[in-house]
Amino acid sequence: MSNVLVDSNVLLDIFTEDERWFTWSSETLSLYAENNILVINPIIYAEVSIGFDRIEDLEEAMPPQYFLREALPWNAAFLAGKCFRNYRRRGGEKRSPLPDFFPK
């Protein structure tokens, strides 16, 4: 089994029943869940939490027995900073490296 980091957009498509992406996201997540360990990190958890009023509801939607919770390694944070710096030097407008520049 391999670890698969689940993008917050896939989870949000499912939780919000997005008209365009729900089917693709739910089918793809189910496919990967069959033979892989689904992984989330604190950034993904924070991004998805926006759609929930209570932490208990989020925990029920993303239980630890289905989603392995991994910390972000320090070297990933360093690389994210370098990617963000290069992005800004090329004219990028985002003001923060989180979460778009962390390696997955």
Coordinates of C-alpha atoms in Angstrom, one line a residue:
M1 CA 0.0 0.0 0.0
S2 CA 1.2 3.5 -0.8
N3 CA 0.3 6.7 0.9
V4 CA -1.8 9.1 -1.2
L5 CA -2.1 12.8 0.0
V6 CA -5.7 13.8 -0.6
D7 CA -6.0 17.4 -1.9
S8 CA -8.5 19.5 0.0
N9 CA -10.3 20.4 -3.2
V10 CA -11.2 16.8 -3.7
L11 CA -12.6 16.6 -0.1
L12 CA -14.5 19.9 -0.5
D13 CA -16.0 18.7 -3.8
I14 CA -17.4 15.7 -1.9
F15 CA -18.5 17.5 1.2
T16 CA -20.2 20.3 -0.7
E17 CA -21.6 18.0 -3.4
D18 CA -20.1 20.3 -6.0
E19 CA -22.2 20.2 -9.1
R20 CA -19.3 19.8 -11.5
W21 CA -16.7 17.8 -9.6
F22 CA -18.6 15.7 -7.0
T23 CA -18.8 12.5 -9.2
W24 CA -15.2 12.6 -10.3
S25 CA -13.8 13.4 -6.8
S26 CA -15.9 10.8 -5.0
E27 CA -15.1 8.1 -7.6
T28 CA -11.4 8.9 -7.6
L29 CA -11.1 9.0 -3.9
S30 CA -13.0 5.7 -3.6
L31 CA -10.7 4.2 -6.2
Y32 CA -7.5 5.3 -4.4
A33 CA -8.9 4.3 -1.0
E34 CA -9.2 0.6 -2.2
N35 CA -5.4 0.0 -2.4
N36 CA -3.8 3.0 -0.7
I37 CA -3.7 4.8 2.6
L38 CA -5.4 8.2 2.4
V39 CA -3.3 11.0 4.0
I40 CA -4.1 14.5 5.1
N41 CA -1.9 17.1 6.8
P42 CA -2.7 20.1 9.0
I43 CA -3.1 22.4 6.0
I44 CA -5.6 20.2 4.3
Y45 CA -7.4 19.8 7.6
A46 CA -7.6 23.6 8.0
E47 CA -8.8 24.2 4.5
V48 CA -11.6 21.6 4.8
S49 CA -12.6 22.8 8.2
I50 CA -13.9 26.1 6.8
G51 CA -17.0 24.2 5.7
F52 CA -17.8 22.9 9.2
D53 CA -19.2 24.7 12.2
R54 CA -18.0 22.2 14.7
I55 CA -14.8 20.2 15.0
E56 CA -16.9 17.2 15.9
D57 CA -18.6 17.4 12.5
L58 CA -15.3 17.6 10.7
E59 CA -13.9 14.7 12.7
E60 CA -16.9 12.6 11.8
A61 CA -16.5 13.5 8.1
M62 CA -12.8 12.7 8.1
P63 CA -12.2 10.1 10.8
P64 CA -8.6 9.2 11.7
Q65 CA -9.3 5.5 10.8
Y66 CA -9.9 6.5 7.2
F67 CA -7.4 9.4 6.8
L68 CA -3.9 9.1 8.2
R69 CA -2.9 12.4 9.7
E70 CA 0.7 13.3 8.9
A71 CA 2.7 16.3 10.0
L72 CA 4.6 18.4 7.5
P73 CA 8.3 17.7 7.4
W74 CA 10.6 20.6 8.0
N75 CA 12.3 20.1 4.6
A76 CA 9.0 20.5 2.9
A77 CA 8.5 23.8 4.5
F78 CA 12.0 24.9 3.4
L79 CA 11.3 23.9 -0.2
A80 CA 7.9 25.5 -0.1
G81 CA 9.6 28.8 0.9
K82 CA 12.0 28.5 -2.0
C83 CA 9.2 27.8 -4.5
F84 CA 7.2 30.7 -3.2
R85 CA 10.2 33.0 -3.5
N86 CA 10.7 32.0 -7.2
Y87 CA 7.0 32.4 -7.8
R88 CA 7.0 36.0 -6.4
R89 CA 10.2 36.8 -8.4
R90 CA 8.3 35.8 -11.6
G91 CA 5.5 38.2 -10.7
G92 CA 3.2 35.9 -8.7
E93 CA 0.6 37.8 -6.7
K94 CA -0.2 35.5 -3.8
R95 CA 1.0 36.9 -0.5
S96 CA 1.7 33.7 1.4
P97 CA 3.3 30.3 0.6
L98 CA 0.6 28.3 2.4
P99 CA -0.6 25.9 1.1
D100 CA 0.1 26.1 -2.6
F101 CA 3.8 25.7 -2.4
F102 CA 4.2 22.7 -0.2
P103 CA 5.3 19.5 -2.0
K104 CA 2.7 16.8 -2.0

